[in-house]
């Protein structure tokens, strides 16, 4: 499964692990994450800005 | 600090010599919550009760004077040392050291107020001093709450418990940083809005926003949002325990003073919020999204007194570009808009809106090249600003 990184701070969304604290359980494909969901670490960039890592 | 770094073509650049001249000055950050003790010392030493109000004098007279006399802070860490500087644990321990002093000050203040021999004015002075510390504690919480380490986020909540402002670190990180310099952000002040109008809007708006953010997060997880896992709820629970404990030990007579110190702290923090983005607005792109945050969307200041007092908060453009970056690595961007003096002195200007407008409005107008329609305008006064500055926007058509 794929990984996507915040271009601002380097936070990585890993589809295998998801981000359960944010409400994305393990295995949630990145395409199902809300495009307006901001990076949980920096809040500077949103899902639609993330780049494949 | 010394560091060698490989360049992109694989060559190792010569070691960069850079010394953080503020390294030990940062310790003053942890001394500031001791200012109320200094006030007590001055009262005891001189016999003058007026010194019970030393806290506001320290922040609104002495720090602004240091800014005016000592002036600007020329130190910017070079790229090569950023990583090592960021990882140097000394700097985070300096911020942790603030917390025990903050709480010592709070407990001591509560004890002093509960003693019978002081009159009401002295007690008010004690509560105001504790409130100044509480406001600066919100700034310490701000530094800690942006970090990835979960213990630092807990420390942030502990700092905020004194002011019942635990929701701040949620709203600030997930709300303010996302919507900064837009009309939707309760914590970005608008051109023509004075601080007394801004305060209720930001306090109420930030509270609503924090609650909505946590509700959305917990609903996504598929559960009830009224739980201790709700960060707003658990942060407030800390305040309930803290205030409840203080009232149980020192008596209900302490309550008005606890409320007073919290209000002073919140007012101090929100006053800083007021001047950080006054009038700034990100433009909307064709896609409907706002343009990305850049250095032009924050008011900066680089005066040394307030820099040390507020952990480089005034290097605000860098903070918004890199919110997880630690205070010691923040840099002054020469291209960012600059306030006439440090944040502490600028707060004094907010007290008289006419003075604030006289100083700041021309700066905002100049920042937008005379086109105030691009500013974040206070709706009630928008028309007045637009008609007054319409002359500035009629420029000869481009050839
Ligand atoms: Zn990020």
PDB file of C-alpha atoms in Angstrom, chain A residues 8-11 20-25 34-46 48-49, chain B residues 146 148 153 157 173-174 177-178 214 216-217 220-221 229 231 282 289 292-293 319-324:
ATOM      1  CA  UNK A   8       5.403  21.189   4.296  1.00  0.00           C
ATOM      2  CA  UNK A   9       6.520  19.215   7.350  1.00  0.00           C
ATOM      3  CA  UNK A  10       7.181  15.658   6.203  1.00  0.00           C
ATOM      4  CA  UNK A  11       4.300  13.992   8.068  1.00  0.00           C
ATOM      5  CA  UNK A  20      -6.787   6.222  13.748  1.00  0.00           C
ATOM      6  CA  UNK A  21      -6.539   9.241  16.042  1.00  0.00           C
ATOM      7  CA  UNK A  22      -7.700  11.406  13.154  1.00  0.00           C
ATOM      8  CA  UNK A  23     -10.519   9.031  12.306  1.00  0.00           C
ATOM      9  CA  UNK A  24      -8.848   7.180   9.422  1.00  0.00           C
ATOM     10  CA  UNK A  25      -8.577   3.525  10.528  1.00  0.00           C
ATOM     11  CA  UNK A  34     -11.260  14.060   2.968  1.00  0.00           C
ATOM     12  CA  UNK A  35      -9.446  16.347   0.474  1.00  0.00           C
ATOM     13  CA  UNK A  36      -9.810  19.243   2.949  1.00  0.00           C
ATOM     14  CA  UNK A  37      -8.278  17.252   5.811  1.00  0.00           C
ATOM     15  CA  UNK A  38      -5.313  19.324   7.018  1.00  0.00           C
ATOM     16  CA  UNK A  39      -1.979  17.777   7.960  1.00  0.00           C
ATOM     17  CA  UNK A  40      -2.319  16.794  11.632  1.00  0.00           C
ATOM     18  CA  UNK A  41       1.206  17.974  12.451  1.00  0.00           C
ATOM     19  CA  UNK A  42       1.517  21.360  10.758  1.00  0.00           C
ATOM     20  CA  UNK A  43      -1.944  22.329   9.462  1.00  0.00           C
ATOM     21  CA  UNK A  44      -0.239  24.155   6.584  1.00  0.00           C
ATOM     22  CA  UNK A  45      -1.191  21.770   3.743  1.00  0.00           C
ATOM     23  CA  UNK A  46      -4.217  19.561   3.052  1.00  0.00           C
ATOM     24  CA  UNK A  48      -5.065  17.237  -1.853  1.00  0.00           C
ATOM     25  CA  UNK A  49      -1.548  18.738  -1.542  1.00  0.00           C
TER      26      UNK A  49
ATOM     27  CA  UNK B 146       2.955  22.571  18.068  1.00  0.00           C
ATOM     28  CA  UNK B 148       4.942  16.128  17.531  1.00  0.00           C
ATOM     29  CA  UNK B 153       1.342  18.385  23.930  1.00  0.00           C
ATOM     30  CA  UNK B 157      -2.387  21.504  28.350  1.00  0.00           C
ATOM     31  CA  UNK B 173      -3.075  24.219  15.442  1.00  0.00           C
ATOM     32  CA  UNK B 174      -6.011  22.871  13.451  1.00  0.00           C
ATOM     33  CA  UNK B 177      -3.084  27.742  11.126  1.00  0.00           C
ATOM     34  CA  UNK B 178      -5.377  26.398   8.400  1.00  0.00           C
ATOM     35  CA  UNK B 214     -12.964  17.787  18.019  1.00  0.00           C
ATOM     36  CA  UNK B 216     -15.713  16.288  13.606  1.00  0.00           C
ATOM     37  CA  UNK B 217     -12.628  14.203  14.481  1.00  0.00           C
ATOM     38  CA  UNK B 220     -15.236  10.368  12.002  1.00  0.00           C
ATOM     39  CA  UNK B 221     -13.933   7.792  14.465  1.00  0.00           C
ATOM     40  CA  UNK B 229     -10.875  11.438  24.629  1.00  0.00           C
ATOM     41  CA  UNK B 231      -9.138  17.024  23.812  1.00  0.00           C
ATOM     42  CA  UNK B 282      -4.913  35.515   1.570  1.00  0.00           C
ATOM     43  CA  UNK B 289      -9.173  27.546  -2.256  1.00  0.00           C
ATOM     44  CA  UNK B 292      -0.955  29.249   0.379  1.00  0.00           C
ATOM     45  CA  UNK B 293       0.246  30.965   3.509  1.00  0.00           C
ATOM     46  CA  UNK B 319       6.369  30.067  12.327  1.00  0.00           C
ATOM     47  CA  UNK B 320       3.417  29.946   9.901  1.00  0.00           C
ATOM     48  CA  UNK B 321       5.575  28.467   7.162  1.00  0.00           C
ATOM     49  CA  UNK B 322       7.048  25.836   9.532  1.00  0.00           C
ATOM     50  CA  UNK B 323       4.739  25.473  12.544  1.00  0.00           C
ATOM     51  CA  UNK B 324       6.478  22.403  13.962  1.00  0.00           C
TER      52      UNK B 324
END
